[in-house]
Short mmCIF file of C-alpha atoms in Angstrom, two decimals:
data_model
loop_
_atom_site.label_atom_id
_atom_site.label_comp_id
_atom_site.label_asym_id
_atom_site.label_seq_id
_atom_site.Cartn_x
_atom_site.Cartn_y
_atom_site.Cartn_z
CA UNK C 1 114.97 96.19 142.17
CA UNK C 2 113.29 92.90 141.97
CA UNK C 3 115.41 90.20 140.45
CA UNK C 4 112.32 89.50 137.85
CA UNK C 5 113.09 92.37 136.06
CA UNK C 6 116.67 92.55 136.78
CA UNK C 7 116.68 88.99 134.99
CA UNK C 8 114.51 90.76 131.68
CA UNK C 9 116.88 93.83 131.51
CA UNK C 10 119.95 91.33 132.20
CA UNK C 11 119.05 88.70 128.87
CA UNK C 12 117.56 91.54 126.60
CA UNK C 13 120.82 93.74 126.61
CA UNK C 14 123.51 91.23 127.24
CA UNK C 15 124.45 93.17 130.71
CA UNK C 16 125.96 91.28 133.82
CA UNK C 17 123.38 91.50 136.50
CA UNK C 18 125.28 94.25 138.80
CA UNK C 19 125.51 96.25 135.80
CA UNK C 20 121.62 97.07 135.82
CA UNK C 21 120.83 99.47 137.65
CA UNK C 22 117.37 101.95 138.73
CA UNK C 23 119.73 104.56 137.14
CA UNK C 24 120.57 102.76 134.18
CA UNK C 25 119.04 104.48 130.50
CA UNK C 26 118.53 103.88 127.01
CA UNK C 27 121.77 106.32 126.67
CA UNK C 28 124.04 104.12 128.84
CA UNK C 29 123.27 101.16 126.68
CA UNK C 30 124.94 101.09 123.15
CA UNK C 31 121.95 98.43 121.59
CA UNK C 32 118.83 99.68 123.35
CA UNK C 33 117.65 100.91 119.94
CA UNK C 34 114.02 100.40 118.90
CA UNK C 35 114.55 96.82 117.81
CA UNK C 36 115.60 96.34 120.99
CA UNK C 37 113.26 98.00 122.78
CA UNK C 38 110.41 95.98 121.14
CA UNK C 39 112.20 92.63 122.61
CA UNK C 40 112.18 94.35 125.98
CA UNK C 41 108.66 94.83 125.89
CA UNK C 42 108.17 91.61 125.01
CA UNK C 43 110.03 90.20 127.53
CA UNK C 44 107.86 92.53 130.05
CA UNK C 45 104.79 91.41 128.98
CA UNK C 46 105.70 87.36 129.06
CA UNK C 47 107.00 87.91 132.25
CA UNK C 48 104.58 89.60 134.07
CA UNK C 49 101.63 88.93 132.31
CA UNK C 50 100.45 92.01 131.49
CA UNK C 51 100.25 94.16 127.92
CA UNK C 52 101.79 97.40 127.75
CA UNK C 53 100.21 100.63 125.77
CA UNK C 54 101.82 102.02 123.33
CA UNK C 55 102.40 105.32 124.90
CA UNK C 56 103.65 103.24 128.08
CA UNK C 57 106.45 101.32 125.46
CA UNK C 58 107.77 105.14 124.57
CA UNK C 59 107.90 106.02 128.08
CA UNK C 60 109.87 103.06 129.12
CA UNK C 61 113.54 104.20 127.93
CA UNK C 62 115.41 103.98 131.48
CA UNK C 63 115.13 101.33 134.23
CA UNK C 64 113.79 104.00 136.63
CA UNK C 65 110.66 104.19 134.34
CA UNK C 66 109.64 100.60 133.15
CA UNK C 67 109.63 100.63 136.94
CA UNK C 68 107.53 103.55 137.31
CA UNK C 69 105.45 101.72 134.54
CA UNK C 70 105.27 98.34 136.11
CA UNK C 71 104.17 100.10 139.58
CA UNK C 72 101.37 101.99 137.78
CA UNK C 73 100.13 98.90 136.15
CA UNK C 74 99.71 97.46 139.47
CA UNK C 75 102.92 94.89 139.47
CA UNK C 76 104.63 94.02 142.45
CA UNK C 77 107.98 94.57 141.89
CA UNK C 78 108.90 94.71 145.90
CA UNK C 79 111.69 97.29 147.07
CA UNK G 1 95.39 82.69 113.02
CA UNK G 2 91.71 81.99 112.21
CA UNK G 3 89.90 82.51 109.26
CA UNK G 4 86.86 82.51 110.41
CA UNK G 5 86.36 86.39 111.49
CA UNK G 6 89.07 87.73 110.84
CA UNK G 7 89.28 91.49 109.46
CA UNK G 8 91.26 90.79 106.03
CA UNK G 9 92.12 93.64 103.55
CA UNK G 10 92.98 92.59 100.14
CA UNK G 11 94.58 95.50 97.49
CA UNK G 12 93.85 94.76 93.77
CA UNK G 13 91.10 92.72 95.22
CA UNK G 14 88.07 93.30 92.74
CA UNK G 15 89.88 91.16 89.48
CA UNK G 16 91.66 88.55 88.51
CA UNK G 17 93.73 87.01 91.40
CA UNK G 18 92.83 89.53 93.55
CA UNK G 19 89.51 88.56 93.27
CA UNK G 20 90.29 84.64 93.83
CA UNK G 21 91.85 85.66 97.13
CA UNK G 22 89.09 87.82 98.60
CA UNK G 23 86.23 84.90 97.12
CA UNK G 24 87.98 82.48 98.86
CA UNK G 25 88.80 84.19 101.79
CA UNK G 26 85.35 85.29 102.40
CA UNK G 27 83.90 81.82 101.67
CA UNK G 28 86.09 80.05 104.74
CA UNK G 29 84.37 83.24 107.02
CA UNK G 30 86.64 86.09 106.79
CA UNK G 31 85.55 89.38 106.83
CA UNK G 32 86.97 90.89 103.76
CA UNK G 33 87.61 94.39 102.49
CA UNK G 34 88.57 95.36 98.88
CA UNK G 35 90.73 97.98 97.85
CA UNK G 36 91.68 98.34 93.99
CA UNK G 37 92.15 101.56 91.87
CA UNK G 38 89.88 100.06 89.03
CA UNK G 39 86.30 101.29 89.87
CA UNK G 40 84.80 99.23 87.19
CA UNK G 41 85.44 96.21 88.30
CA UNK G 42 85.18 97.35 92.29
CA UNK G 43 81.57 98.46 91.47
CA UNK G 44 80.95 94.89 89.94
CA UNK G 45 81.80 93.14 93.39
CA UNK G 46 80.25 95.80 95.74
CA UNK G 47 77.85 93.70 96.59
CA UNK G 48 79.82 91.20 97.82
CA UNK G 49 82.47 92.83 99.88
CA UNK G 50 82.96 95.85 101.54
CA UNK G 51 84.72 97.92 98.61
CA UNK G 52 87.16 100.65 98.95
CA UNK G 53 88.53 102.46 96.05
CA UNK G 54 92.30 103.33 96.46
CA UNK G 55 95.47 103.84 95.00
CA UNK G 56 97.79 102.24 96.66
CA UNK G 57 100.55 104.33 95.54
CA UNK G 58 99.58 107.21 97.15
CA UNK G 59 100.34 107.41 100.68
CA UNK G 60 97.79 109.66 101.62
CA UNK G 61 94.97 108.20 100.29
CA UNK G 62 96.39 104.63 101.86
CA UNK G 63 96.04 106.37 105.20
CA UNK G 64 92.38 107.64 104.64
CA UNK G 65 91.16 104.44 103.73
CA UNK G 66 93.36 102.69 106.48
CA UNK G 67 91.54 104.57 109.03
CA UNK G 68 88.32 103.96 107.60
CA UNK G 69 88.60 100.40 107.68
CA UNK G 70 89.80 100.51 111.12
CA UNK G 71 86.85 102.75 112.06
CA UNK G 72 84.72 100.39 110.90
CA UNK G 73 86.00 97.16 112.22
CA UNK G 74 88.33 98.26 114.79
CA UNK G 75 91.49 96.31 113.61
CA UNK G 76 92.79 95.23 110.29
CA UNK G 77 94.35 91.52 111.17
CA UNK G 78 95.44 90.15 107.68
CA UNK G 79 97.10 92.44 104.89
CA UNK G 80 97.43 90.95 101.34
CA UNK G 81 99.35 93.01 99.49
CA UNK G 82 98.12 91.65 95.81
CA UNK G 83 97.55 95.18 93.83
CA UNK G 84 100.32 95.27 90.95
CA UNK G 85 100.78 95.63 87.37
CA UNK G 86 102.69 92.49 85.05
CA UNK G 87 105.09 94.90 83.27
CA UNK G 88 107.17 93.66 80.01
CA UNK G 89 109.58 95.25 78.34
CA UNK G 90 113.04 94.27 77.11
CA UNK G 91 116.52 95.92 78.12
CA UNK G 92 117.64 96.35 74.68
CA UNK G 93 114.77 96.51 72.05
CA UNK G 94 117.17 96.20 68.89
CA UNK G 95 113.68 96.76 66.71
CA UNK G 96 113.25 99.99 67.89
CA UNK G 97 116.57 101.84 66.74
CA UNK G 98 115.64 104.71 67.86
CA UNK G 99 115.36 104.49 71.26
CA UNK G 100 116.27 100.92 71.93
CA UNK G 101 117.22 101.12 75.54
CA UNK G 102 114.31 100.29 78.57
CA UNK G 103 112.30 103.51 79.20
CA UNK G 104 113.70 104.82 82.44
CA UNK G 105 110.26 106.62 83.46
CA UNK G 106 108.49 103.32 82.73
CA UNK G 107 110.86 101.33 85.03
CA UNK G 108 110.25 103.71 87.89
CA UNK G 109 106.24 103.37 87.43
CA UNK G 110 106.49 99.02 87.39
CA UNK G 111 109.07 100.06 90.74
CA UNK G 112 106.74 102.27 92.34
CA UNK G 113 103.13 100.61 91.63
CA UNK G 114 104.81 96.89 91.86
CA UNK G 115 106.86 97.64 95.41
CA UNK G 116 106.61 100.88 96.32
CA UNK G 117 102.87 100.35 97.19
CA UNK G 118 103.53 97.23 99.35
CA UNK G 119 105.73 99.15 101.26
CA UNK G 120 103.20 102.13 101.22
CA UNK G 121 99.98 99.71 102.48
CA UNK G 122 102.35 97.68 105.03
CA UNK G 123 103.43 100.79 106.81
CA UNK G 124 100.20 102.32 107.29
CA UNK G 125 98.48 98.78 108.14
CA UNK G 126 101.30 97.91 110.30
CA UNK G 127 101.23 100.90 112.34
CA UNK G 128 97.45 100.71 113.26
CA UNK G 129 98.58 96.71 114.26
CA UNK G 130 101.42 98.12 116.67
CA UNK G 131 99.35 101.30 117.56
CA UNK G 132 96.27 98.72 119.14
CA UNK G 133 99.39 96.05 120.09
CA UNK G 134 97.30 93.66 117.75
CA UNK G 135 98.72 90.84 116.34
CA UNK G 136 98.59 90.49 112.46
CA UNK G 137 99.47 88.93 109.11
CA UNK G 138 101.10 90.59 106.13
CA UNK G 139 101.25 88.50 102.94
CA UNK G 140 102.51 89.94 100.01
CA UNK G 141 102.13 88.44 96.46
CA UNK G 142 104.92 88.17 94.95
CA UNK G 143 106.33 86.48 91.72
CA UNK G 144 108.39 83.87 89.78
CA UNK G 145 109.52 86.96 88.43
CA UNK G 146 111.45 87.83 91.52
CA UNK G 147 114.38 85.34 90.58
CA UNK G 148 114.69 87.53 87.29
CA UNK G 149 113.10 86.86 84.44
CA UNK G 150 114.52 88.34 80.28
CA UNK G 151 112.23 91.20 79.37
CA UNK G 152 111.41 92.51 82.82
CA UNK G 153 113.52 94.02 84.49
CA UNK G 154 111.38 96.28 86.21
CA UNK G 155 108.79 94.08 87.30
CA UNK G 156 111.69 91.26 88.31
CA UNK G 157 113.13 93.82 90.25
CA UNK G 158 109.86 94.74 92.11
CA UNK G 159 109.09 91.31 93.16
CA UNK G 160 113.29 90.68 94.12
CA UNK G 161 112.20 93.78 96.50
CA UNK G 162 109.05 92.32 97.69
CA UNK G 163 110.70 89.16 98.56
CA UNK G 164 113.74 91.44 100.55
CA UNK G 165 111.22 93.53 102.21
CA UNK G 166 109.12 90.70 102.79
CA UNK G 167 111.94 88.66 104.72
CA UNK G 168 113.06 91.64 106.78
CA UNK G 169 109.55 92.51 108.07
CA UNK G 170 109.65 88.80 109.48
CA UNK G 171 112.50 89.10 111.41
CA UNK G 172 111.76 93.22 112.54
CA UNK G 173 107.86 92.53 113.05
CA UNK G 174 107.82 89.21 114.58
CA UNK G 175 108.71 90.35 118.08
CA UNK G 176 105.40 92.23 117.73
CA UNK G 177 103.75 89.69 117.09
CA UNK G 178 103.40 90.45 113.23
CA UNK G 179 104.15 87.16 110.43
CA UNK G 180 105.20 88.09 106.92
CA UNK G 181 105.11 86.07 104.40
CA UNK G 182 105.01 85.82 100.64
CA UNK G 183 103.37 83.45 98.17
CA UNK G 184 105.16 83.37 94.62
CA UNK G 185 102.85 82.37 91.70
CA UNK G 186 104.12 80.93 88.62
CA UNK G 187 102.08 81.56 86.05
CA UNK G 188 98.44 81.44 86.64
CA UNK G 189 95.20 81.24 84.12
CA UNK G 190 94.16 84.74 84.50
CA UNK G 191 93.46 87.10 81.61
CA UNK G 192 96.43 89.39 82.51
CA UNK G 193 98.69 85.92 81.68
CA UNK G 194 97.04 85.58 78.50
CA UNK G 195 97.46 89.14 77.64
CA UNK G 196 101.09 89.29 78.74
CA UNK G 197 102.09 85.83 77.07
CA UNK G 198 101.40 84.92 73.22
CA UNK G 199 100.28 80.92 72.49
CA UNK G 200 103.45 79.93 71.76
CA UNK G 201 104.97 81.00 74.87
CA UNK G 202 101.92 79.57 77.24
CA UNK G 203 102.68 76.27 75.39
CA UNK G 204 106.49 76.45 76.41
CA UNK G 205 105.75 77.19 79.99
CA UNK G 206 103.73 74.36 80.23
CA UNK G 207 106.22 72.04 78.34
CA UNK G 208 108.52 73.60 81.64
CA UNK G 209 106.28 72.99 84.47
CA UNK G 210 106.59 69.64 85.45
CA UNK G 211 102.74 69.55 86.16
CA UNK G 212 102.31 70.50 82.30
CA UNK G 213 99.38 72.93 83.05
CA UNK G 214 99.18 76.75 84.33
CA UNK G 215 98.09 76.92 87.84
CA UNK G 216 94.59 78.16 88.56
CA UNK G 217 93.63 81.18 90.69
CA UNK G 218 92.58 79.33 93.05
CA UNK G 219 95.45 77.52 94.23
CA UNK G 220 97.63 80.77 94.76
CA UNK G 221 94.34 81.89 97.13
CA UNK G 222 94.83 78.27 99.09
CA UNK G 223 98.43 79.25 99.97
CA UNK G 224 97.17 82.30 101.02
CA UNK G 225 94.87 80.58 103.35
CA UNK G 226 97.76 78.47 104.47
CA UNK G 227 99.81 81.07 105.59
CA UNK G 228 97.39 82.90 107.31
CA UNK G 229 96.10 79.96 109.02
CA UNK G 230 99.85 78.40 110.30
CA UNK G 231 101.22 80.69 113.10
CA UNK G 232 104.57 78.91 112.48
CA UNK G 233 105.13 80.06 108.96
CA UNK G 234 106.99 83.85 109.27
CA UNK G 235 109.48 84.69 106.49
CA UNK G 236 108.50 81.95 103.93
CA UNK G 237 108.41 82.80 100.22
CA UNK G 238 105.73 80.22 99.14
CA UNK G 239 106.46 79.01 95.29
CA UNK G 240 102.94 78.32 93.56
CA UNK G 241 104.24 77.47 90.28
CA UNK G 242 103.85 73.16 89.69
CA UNK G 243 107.49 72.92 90.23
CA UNK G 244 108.38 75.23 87.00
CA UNK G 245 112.02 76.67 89.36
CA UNK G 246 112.90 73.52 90.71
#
C-alpha cells in the first residue's frame, strides 16, 4: 500500500504505521466511528485531490476498500 | 461564503425579524426562500420571494418542502433558523392561586416550536448538504434569553438549547465543511417586543443597554450577513444586544 494513504489512515486513527494494514477494518479500530470516518474522508479528499460520493464514503469502512475506491476513481496508489 | 447567489432559506421569514433577514439578504444578491407557518403575512411577501408555507415543527412537512427547494435550486447553501415564538410566563404565578405553577403542556409547546424545530429544519437541510457533499451555513437565531431570563423558563431554555446544539454542530459539521453559528439579539424594535414588554419595562431595558436604545431589525440581519460572509467564524454565538450582558 502506498505510503500516501498509509500516512492518512496512520494520523486519522492514531495507529503506528506497521499497524495499517490492506486487511485492517472499521471493526479492528476502536474510534473509526462516523465522526471519524468523516475526518478520514477528509483527509482522502485533501490528499488526493479528488471528492468522494456519498455512497463511496459508506463503502469505505476497511483499508481494502478506500483502496478499491481510490483505484476506481482513477488514483494511483502503486502496488 | 458569498452572498451574492447564494441559495438561502429563511424559517419565520415573512414578519418581523424574519422578514429583516430575508430583505436584507436578498438586497446584497442572495437568492432567498421563505418558509413561515403564518399564510397571511407569507401571501403579503409572495411577490418578493419565493414563499413556502411550513411548519417547522413537523418533520414531515420540513422534508416536503426541503426537497422542493432543492428541486428547484439544486442546493440549499445558507439555513437561518429564525421561526420561533417569544413565550412568557412565570414559574410561580402567586395571582393565580389556583393553579399557580408554569403550565407543563405550555412549556413543552415554547420547547418544541422554539428548539425542537431548529433541530427539525437543520437535520433535513443538513442532510441534503452532506447528501450533494455541498458546503453550507447554518445560523440559528437565538436569544438574550438563552443566559436565563425571570418569567421564561421555557423560552430561556429553548434558546440555552439552541446555543448547545448550535456549538456542537460546529465542531460535528465542520469536517464537512458545514459552519454553525448563532446570532443572539437583545431586544429588538419589532412588534412582538412591544407586545411581550409593557412601557415601563422597554424604558428599563434601555436605561440597561449601555447604547440606551433597542436595537433595530436591521442590525441583527447585518450579523447575519457577517457570519455568512466570514468562513472563519464556526461556533460563535454573536450578542446583538448594545452591550445590555456585558
Amino acid at each position: 500500500m502506498i505510503d500516501r494513504l498509509t500516512d492518512v489512515l496512520s494520523e486519522v486513527f492514531g495507529l503506528r504505521k506497521d499497524q495499517v494494514t490492506s486487511e485492517l477494518t472499521q471493526n479492528d479500530v476502536g474510534n473509526w466511528d462516523s465522526l471519524k470516518q468523516m475526518d478520514l474522508i477528509t483527509s482522502i479528499e485533501r490528499e488526493f485531490e479528488i471528492t468522494l460520493e456519498i455512497q463511496e464514503i459508506i463503502r469505505m469502512n476497511s483499508v481494502a476498500n478506500i483502496i478499491g475506491v481510490l483505484q476506481e476513481k482513477g488514483v494511483n496508489i502503486g502496488a | 461564503m458569498e452572498l451574492e447567489n447564494s441559495v438561502v432559506l429563511v424559517t419565520g421569514g415573512a414578519k418581523g425579524l424574519g422578514l429583516a433577514i430575508s430583505t436584507y439578504l436578498q438586497e446584497l444578491g442572495s437568492q432567498v426562500v421563505v418558509v413561515d407557518v403564518d399564510s397571511e403575512a407569507l401571501a403579503s411577501v409572495s411577490k418578493t420571494f419565493d414563499c413556502h408555507l411550513l411548519n417547522v415543527t413537523d418533520p414531515d412537512n420540513v422534508k416536503v418542502v426541503v426537497k422542493e427547494v432543492i428541486k428547484k435550486y439544486a442546493r440549499i447553501d445558507v439555513l437561518v433558523n429564525n421561526a420561533g415564538v417569544i413565550f412568557s410566563e412565570p414559574m410561580v404565578n402567586i395571582m393565580s392561586p389556583s393553579n399557580i405553577m408554569h403550565d407543563y403542556s405550555r412549556f413543552r409547546d415554547s420547547i418544541v416550536v422554539n428548539m425542537d424545530s431548529v433541530f427539525i429544519m437543520t437535520s433535513a437541510v443538513v442532510e441534503q448538504m452532506v447528501m450533494s457533499r455541498g458546503k453550507g451555513i447554518i445560523i440559528n437565531i437565538s436569544s438574550i434569553s438563552a443566559c436565563g431570563n425571570e418569567g421564561q423558563t421555557a423560552y430561556s431554555a429553548a434558546k440555552a438549547g439552541v446555543n448547545a446544539m448550535t456549538i456542537s454542530w460546529s465542531k460535528e459539521l465542520a469536517r464537512l465543511g458545514i459552519r454553525c453559528n448563532a446570532v443572539a439579539p437583545g431586544f429588538i424594535s419589532t412588534d412582538s417586543t412591544q407586545a411581550a414588554l409593557n412601557e415601563n419595562i422597554l424604558t428599563h431595558i434601555k436605561n440597561s443597554t449601555p447604547l440606551r436604545r433597542l436595537g433595530e431589525t436591521q442590525e441583527v440581519a447585518q450579523a447575519v450577513g457577517s457570519l455568512i460572509t466570514n468562513d472563519f467564524m464556526n461556533g460563535v454565538i454573536l450578542n446583538v444586544n448594545g452591550g445590555l450582558t456585558i
